[in-house]
PDB file of C-alpha atoms in Angstrom:
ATOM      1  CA  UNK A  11     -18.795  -9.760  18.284  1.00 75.00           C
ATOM      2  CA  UNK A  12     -17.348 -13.363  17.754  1.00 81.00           C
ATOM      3  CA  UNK A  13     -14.095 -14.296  15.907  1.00 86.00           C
ATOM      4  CA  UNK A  14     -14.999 -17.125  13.812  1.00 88.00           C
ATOM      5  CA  UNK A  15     -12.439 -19.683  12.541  1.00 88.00           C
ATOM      6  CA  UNK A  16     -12.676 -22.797  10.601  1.00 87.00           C
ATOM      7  CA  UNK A  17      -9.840 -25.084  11.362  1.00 86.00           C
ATOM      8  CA  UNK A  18     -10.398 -27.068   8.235  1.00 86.00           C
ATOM      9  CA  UNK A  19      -7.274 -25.449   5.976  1.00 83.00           C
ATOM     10  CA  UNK A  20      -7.173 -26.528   2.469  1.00 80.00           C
ATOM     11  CA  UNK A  21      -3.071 -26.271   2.082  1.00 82.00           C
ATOM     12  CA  UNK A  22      -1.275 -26.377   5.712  1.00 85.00           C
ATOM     13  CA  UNK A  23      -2.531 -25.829   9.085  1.00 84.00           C
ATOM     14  CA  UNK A  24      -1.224 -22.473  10.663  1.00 89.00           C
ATOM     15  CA  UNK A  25      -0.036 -24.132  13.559  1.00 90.00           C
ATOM     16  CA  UNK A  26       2.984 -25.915  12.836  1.00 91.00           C
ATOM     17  CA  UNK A  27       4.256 -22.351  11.057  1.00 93.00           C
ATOM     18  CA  UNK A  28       3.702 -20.254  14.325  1.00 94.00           C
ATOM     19  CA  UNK A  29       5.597 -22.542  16.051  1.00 94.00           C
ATOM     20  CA  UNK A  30       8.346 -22.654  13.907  1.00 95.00           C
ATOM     21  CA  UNK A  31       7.990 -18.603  14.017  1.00 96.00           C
ATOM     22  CA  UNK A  32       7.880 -18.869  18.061  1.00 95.00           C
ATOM     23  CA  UNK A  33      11.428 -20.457  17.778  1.00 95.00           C
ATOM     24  CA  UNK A  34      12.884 -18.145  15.360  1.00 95.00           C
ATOM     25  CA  UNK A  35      11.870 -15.362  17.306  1.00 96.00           C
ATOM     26  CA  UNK A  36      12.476 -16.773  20.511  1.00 95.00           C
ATOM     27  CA  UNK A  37      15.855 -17.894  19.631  1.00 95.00           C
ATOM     28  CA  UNK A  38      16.780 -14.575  18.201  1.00 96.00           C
ATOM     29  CA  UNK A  39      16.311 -12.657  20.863  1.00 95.00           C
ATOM     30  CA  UNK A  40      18.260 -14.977  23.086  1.00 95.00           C
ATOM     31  CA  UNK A  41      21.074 -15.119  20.972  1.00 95.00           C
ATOM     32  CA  UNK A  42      21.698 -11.562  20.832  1.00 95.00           C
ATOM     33  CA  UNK A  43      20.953 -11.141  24.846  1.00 94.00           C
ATOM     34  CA  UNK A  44      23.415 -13.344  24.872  1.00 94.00           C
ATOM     35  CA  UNK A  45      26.378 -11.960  22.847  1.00 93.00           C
ATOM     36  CA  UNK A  46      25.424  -8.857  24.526  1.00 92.00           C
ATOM     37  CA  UNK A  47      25.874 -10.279  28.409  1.00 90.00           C
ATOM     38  CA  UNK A  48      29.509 -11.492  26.505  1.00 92.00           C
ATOM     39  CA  UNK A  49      28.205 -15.504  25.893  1.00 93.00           C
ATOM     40  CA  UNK A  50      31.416 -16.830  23.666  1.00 94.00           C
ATOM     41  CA  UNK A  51      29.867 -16.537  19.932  1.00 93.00           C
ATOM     42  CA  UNK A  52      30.337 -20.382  19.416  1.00 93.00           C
ATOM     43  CA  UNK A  53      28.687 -21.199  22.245  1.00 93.00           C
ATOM     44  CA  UNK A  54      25.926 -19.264  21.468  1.00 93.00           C
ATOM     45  CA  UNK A  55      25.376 -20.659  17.720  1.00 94.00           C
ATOM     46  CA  UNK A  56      25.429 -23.837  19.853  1.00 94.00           C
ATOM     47  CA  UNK A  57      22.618 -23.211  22.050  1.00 94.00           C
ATOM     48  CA  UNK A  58      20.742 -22.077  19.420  1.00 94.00           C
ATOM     49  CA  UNK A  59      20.856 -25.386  17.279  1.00 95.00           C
ATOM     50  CA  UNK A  60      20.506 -27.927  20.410  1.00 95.00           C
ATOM     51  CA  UNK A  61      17.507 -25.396  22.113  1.00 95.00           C
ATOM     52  CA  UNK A  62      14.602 -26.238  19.731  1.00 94.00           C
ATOM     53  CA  UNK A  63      15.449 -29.831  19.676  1.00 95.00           C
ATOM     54  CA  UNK A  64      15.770 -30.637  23.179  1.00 95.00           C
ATOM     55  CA  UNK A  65      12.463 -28.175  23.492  1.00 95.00           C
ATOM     56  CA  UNK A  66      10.433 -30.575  21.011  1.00 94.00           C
ATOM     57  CA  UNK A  67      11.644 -33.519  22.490  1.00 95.00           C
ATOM     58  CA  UNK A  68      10.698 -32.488  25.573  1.00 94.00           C
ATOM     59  CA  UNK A  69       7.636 -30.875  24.371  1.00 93.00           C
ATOM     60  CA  UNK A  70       6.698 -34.434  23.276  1.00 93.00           C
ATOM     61  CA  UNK A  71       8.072 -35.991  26.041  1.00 93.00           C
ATOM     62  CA  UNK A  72       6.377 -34.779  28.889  1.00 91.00           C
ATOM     63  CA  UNK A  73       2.911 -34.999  26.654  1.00 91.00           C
ATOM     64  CA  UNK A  74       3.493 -38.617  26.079  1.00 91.00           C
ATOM     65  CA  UNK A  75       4.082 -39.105  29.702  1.00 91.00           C
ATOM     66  CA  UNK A  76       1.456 -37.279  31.757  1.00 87.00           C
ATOM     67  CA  UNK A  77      -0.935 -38.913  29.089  1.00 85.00           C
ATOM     68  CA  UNK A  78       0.394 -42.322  30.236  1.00 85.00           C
ATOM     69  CA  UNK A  79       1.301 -42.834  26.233  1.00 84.00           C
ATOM     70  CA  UNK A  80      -1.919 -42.420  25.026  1.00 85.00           C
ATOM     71  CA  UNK A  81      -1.348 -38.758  23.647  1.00 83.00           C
ATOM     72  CA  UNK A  82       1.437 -37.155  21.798  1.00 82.00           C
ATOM     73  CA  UNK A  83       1.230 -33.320  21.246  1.00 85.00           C
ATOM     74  CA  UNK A  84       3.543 -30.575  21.918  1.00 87.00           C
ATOM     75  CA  UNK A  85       3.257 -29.109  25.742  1.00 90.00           C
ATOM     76  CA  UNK A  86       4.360 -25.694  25.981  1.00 90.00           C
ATOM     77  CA  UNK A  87       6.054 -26.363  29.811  1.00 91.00           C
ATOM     78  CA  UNK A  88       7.719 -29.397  27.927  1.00 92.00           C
ATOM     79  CA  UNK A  89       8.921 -27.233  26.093  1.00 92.00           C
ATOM     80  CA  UNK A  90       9.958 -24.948  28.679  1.00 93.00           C
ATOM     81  CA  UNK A  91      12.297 -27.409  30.367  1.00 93.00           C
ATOM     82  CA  UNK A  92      13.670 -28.312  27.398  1.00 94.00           C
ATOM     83  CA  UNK A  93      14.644 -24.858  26.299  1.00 95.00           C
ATOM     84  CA  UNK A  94      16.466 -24.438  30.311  1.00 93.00           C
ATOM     85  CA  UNK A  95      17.864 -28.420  29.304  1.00 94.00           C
ATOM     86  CA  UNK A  96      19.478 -26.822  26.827  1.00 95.00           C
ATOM     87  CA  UNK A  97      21.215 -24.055  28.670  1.00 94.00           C
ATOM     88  CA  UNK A  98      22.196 -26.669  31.345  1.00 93.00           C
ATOM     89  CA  UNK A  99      23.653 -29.024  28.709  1.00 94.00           C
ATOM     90  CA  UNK A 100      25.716 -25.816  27.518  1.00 93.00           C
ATOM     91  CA  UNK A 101      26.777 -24.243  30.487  1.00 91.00           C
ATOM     92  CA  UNK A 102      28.318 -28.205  32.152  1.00 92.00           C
ATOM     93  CA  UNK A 103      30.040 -27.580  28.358  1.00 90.00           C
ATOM     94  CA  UNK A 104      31.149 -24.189  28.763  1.00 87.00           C
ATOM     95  CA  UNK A 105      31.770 -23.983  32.715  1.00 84.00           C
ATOM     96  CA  UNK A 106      31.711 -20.172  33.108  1.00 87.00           C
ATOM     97  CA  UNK A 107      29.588 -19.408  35.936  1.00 86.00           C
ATOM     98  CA  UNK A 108      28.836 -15.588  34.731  1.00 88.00           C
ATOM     99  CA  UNK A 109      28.174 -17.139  31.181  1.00 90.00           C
ATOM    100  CA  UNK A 110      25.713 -19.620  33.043  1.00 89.00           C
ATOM    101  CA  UNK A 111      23.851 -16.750  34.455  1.00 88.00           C
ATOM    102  CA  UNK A 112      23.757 -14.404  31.480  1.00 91.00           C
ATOM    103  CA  UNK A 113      22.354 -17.865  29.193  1.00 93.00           C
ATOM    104  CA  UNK A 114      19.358 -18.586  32.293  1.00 91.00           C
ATOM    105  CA  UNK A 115      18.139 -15.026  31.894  1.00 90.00           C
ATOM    106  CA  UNK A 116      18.414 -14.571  28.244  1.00 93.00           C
ATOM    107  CA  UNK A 117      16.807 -17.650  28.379  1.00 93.00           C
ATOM    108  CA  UNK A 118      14.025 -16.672  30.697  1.00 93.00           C
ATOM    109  CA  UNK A 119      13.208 -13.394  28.947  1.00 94.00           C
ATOM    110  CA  UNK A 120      12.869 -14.915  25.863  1.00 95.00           C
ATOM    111  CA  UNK A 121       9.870 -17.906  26.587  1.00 95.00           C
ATOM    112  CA  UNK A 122       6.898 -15.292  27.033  1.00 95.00           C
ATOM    113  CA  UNK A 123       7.609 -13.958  23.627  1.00 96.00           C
ATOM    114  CA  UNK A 124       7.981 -17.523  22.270  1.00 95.00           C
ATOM    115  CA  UNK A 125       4.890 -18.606  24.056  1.00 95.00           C
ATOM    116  CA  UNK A 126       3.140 -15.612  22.909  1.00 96.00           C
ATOM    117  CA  UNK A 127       3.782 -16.528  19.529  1.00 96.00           C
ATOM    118  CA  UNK A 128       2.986 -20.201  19.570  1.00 94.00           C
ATOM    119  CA  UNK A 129      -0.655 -18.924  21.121  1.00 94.00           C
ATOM    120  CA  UNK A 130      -1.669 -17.657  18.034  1.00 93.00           C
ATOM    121  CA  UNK A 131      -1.011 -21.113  16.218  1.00 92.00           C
ATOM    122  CA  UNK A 132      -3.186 -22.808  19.194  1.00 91.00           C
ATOM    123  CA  UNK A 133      -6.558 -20.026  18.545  1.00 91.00           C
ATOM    124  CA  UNK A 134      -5.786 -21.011  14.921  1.00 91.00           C
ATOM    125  CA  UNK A 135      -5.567 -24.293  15.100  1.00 88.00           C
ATOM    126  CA  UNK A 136      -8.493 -24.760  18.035  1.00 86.00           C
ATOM    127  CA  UNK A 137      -6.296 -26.312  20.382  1.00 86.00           C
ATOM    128  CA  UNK A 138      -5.565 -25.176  23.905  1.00 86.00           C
ATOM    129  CA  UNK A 139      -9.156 -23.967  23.731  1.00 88.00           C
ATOM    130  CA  UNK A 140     -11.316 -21.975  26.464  1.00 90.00           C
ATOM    131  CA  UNK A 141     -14.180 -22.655  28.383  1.00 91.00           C
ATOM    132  CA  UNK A 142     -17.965 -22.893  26.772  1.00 91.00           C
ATOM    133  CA  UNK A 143     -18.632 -19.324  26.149  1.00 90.00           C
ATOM    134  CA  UNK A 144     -21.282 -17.266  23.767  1.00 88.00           C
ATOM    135  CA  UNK A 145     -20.083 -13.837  25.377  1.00 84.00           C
ATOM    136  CA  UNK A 146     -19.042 -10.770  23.584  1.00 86.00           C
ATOM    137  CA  UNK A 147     -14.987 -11.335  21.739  1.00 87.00           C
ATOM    138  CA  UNK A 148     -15.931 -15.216  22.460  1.00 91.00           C
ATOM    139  CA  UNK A 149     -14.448 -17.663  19.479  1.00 93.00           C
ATOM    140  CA  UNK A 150     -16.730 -19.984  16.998  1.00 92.00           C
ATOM    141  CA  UNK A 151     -14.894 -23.226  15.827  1.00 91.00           C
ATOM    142  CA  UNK A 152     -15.731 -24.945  12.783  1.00 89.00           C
ATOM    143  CA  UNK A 153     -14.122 -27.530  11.019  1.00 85.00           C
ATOM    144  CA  UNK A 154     -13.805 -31.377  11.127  1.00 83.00           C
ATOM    145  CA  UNK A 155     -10.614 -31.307  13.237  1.00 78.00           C
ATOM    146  CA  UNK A 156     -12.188 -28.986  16.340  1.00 78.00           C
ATOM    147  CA  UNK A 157     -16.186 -29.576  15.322  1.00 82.00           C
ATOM    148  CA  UNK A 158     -18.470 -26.955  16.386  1.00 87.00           C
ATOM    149  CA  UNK A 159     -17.548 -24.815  19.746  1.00 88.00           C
ATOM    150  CA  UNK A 160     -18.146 -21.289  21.121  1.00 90.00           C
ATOM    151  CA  UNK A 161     -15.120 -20.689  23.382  1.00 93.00           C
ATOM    152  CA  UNK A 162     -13.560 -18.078  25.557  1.00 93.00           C
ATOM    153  CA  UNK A 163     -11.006 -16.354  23.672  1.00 93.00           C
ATOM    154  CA  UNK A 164      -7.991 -17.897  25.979  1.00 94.00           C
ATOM    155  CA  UNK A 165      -5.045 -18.373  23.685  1.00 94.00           C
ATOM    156  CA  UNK A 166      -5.527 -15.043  22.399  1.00 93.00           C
ATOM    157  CA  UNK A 167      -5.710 -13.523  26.122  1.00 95.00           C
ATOM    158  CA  UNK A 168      -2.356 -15.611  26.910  1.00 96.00           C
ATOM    159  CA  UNK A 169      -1.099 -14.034  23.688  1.00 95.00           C
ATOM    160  CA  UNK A 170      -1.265 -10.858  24.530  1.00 96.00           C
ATOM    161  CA  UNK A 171      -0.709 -11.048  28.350  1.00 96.00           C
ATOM    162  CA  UNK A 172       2.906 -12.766  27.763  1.00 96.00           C
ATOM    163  CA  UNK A 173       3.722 -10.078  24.897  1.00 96.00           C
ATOM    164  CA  UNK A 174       3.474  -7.692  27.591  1.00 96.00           C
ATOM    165  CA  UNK A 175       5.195  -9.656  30.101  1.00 96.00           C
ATOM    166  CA  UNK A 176       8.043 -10.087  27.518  1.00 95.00           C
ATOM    167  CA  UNK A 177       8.407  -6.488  26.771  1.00 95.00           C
ATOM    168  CA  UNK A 178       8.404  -5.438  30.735  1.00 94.00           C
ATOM    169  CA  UNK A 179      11.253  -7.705  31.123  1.00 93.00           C
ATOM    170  CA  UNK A 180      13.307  -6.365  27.687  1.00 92.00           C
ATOM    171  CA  UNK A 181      12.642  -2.564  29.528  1.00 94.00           C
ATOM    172  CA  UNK A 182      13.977  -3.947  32.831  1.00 92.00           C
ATOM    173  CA  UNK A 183      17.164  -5.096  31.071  1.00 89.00           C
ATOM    174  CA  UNK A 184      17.463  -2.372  28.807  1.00 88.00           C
ATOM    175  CA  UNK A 185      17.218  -0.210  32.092  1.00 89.00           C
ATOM    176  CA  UNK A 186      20.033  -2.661  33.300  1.00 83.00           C
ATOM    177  CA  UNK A 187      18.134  -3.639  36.103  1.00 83.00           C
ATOM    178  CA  UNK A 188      17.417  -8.102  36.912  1.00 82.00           C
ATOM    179  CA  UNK A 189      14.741  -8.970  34.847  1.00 84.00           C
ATOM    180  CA  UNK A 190      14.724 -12.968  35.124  1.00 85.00           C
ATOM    181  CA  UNK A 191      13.218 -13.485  38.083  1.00 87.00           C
ATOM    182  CA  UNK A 192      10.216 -11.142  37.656  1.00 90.00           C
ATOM    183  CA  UNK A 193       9.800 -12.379  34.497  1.00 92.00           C
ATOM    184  CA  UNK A 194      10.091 -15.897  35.623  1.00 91.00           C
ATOM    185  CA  UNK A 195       7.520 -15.684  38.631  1.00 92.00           C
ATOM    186  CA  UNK A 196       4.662 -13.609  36.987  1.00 93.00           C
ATOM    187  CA  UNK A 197       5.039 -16.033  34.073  1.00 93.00           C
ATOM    188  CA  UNK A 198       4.804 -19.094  36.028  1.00 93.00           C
ATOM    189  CA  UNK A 199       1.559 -16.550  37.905  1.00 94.00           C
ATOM    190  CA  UNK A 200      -0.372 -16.031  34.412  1.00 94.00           C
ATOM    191  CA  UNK A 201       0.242 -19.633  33.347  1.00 95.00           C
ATOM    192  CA  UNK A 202      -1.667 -21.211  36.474  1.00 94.00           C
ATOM    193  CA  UNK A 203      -4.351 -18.047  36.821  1.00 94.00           C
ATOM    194  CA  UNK A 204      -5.258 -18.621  32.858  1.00 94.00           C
ATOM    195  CA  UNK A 205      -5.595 -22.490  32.828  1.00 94.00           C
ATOM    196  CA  UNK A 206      -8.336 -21.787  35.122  1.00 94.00           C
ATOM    197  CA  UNK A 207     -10.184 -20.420  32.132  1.00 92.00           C
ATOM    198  CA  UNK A 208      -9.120 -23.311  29.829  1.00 92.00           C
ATOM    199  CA  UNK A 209     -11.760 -26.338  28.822  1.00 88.00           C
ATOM    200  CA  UNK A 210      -9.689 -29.045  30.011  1.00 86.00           C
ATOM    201  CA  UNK A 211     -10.087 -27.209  33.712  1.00 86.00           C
ATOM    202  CA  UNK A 212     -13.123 -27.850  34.182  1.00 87.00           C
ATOM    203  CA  UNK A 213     -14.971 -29.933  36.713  1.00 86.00           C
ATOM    204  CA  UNK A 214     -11.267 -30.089  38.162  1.00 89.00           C
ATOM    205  CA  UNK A 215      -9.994 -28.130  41.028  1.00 92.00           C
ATOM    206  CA  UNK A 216      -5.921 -27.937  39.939  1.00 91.00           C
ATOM    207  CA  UNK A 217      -5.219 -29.188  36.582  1.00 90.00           C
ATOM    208  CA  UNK A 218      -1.838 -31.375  36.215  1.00 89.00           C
ATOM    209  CA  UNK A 219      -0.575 -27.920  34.228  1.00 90.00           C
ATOM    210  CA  UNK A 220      -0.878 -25.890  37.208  1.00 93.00           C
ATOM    211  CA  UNK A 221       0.665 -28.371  39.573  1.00 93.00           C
ATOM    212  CA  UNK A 222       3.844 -28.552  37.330  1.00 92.00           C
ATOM    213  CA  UNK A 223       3.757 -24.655  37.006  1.00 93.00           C
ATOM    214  CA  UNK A 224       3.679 -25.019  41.372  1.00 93.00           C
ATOM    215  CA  UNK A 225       6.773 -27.535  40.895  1.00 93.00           C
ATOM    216  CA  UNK A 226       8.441 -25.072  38.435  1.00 90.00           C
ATOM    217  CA  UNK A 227       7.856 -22.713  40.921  1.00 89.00           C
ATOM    218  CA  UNK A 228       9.650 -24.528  43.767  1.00 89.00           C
ATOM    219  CA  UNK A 229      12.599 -25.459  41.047  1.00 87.00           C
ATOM    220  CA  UNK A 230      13.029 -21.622  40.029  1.00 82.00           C
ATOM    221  CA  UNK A 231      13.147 -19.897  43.604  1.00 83.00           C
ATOM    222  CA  UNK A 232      16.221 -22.468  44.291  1.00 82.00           C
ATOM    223  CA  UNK A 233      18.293 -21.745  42.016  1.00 76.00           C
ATOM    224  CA  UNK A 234      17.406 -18.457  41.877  1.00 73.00           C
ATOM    225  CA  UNK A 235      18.514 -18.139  45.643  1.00 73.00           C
ATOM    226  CA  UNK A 236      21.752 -20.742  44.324  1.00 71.00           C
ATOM    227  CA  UNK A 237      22.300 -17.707  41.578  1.00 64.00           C
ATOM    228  CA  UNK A 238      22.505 -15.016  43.537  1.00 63.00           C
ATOM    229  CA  UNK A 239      24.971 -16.172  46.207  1.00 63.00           C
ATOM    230  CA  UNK A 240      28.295 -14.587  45.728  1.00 61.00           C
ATOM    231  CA  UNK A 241      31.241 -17.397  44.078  1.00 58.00           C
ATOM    232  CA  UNK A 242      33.845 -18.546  46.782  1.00 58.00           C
ATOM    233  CA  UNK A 243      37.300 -17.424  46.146  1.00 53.00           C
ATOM    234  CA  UNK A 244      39.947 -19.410  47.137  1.00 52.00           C
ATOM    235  CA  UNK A 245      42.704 -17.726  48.831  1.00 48.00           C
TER     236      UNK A 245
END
């Protein structure tokens, strides 16, 4: 059985609306994480409008430069650092360190259910694609914008695996146990194990995607070990 999808759509092209939905979801669910870890309400409403546009900008951003300016598309770990830009930007604002913390792991918790829901977009729009595959659950592209392909089904794999990373983390929390820095590690894991499956992989032995993820990696263990030291009092 094949899932067959013609990208050719006569009014508006899915993707730009699951995006869109990715955000609203995304942001959502941080805000109230937020209000509930005791974020100041106006600094929340704040993050929330400066988030998706430092998250596009980046999105482009990085795009544009790993492409050398030749390409301009929306990358998802772009996006990524722009979402954490954002809580940076706000927290130098703010200046509570407990507020800081509470806005990284909101934050964190919410990207796998954003990314989940941007995945859909990409297997609807043909982007993002999988390797050349004619297997069972395998996806047939048609259309002028992605031509003819049968693919792995990747997008809709990363879908679902970081819907189910997102809801382990929201039990964790809801348990009141950390959930940031499992969610942050065996995101950055599923990222670099599934671009191995992607189109744009192949013939290579690390993409440039799974040597930022590495990077990202490196970046999130530091201040994750910064995080969890205890604040000097001064006596």
């Amino acid at each position: 059985m094949t899932m067959d999808i013609n990208t050719d759509y006569s009014v508006i092209s899915p993707y730009p609306i699951m995006i869109m939905l990715s955000f609203a979801v995304g942001l959502t669910v941080s805000y109230l994480l937020d209000r509930r870890g005791g974020v100041p309400e106006t600094v929340c409403r704040y993050l929330m409008l400066l988030s998706p546009l430092m998250s596009v900008f980046c999105g482009f951003g990085l795009t544009y430069i790993t492409s050398g300016g030749k390409m301009l598309g929306l990358s998802s770990l772009g996006g990524l650092i722009g979402m954490y830009a954002a809580v940076v930007t706000l927290s130098l604002i703010n200046g509570r360190r407990d507020d800081t913390i509470t806005m990284f792991g909101s934050c964190t918790l919410a990207l796998p259910l954003m990314y989940s829901v941007s995945k859909i977009g990409c297997t609807l729009a043909g982007c993002c694609r999988g390797f050349e595959y004619e297997g069972a659950l395998g996806i047939h592209y048609s259309g002028r914008l992605s031509g003819e392909a049968d693919v792995f089904p990747v997008q809709p794999l990363e879908s679902l695996i970081f819907l189910g990373i997102f809801i382990s983390g929201l039990l964790l929390y809801l348990r009141g146990r950390k959930a940031a820095a499992p969610i942050y590690f065996t995101g950055a894991a599923a990222k670099f194990a599934l671009d191995f499956l992607r189109q744009s992989h192949v013939g290579k032995i690390l993409s440039l995607t799974q040597v930022l993820v590495a990077l990202l990696l490196m970046v999130g263990t530091v201040i994750l070990v910064i995080a969890d030291k205890p604040e000097k009092t001064e006596h």
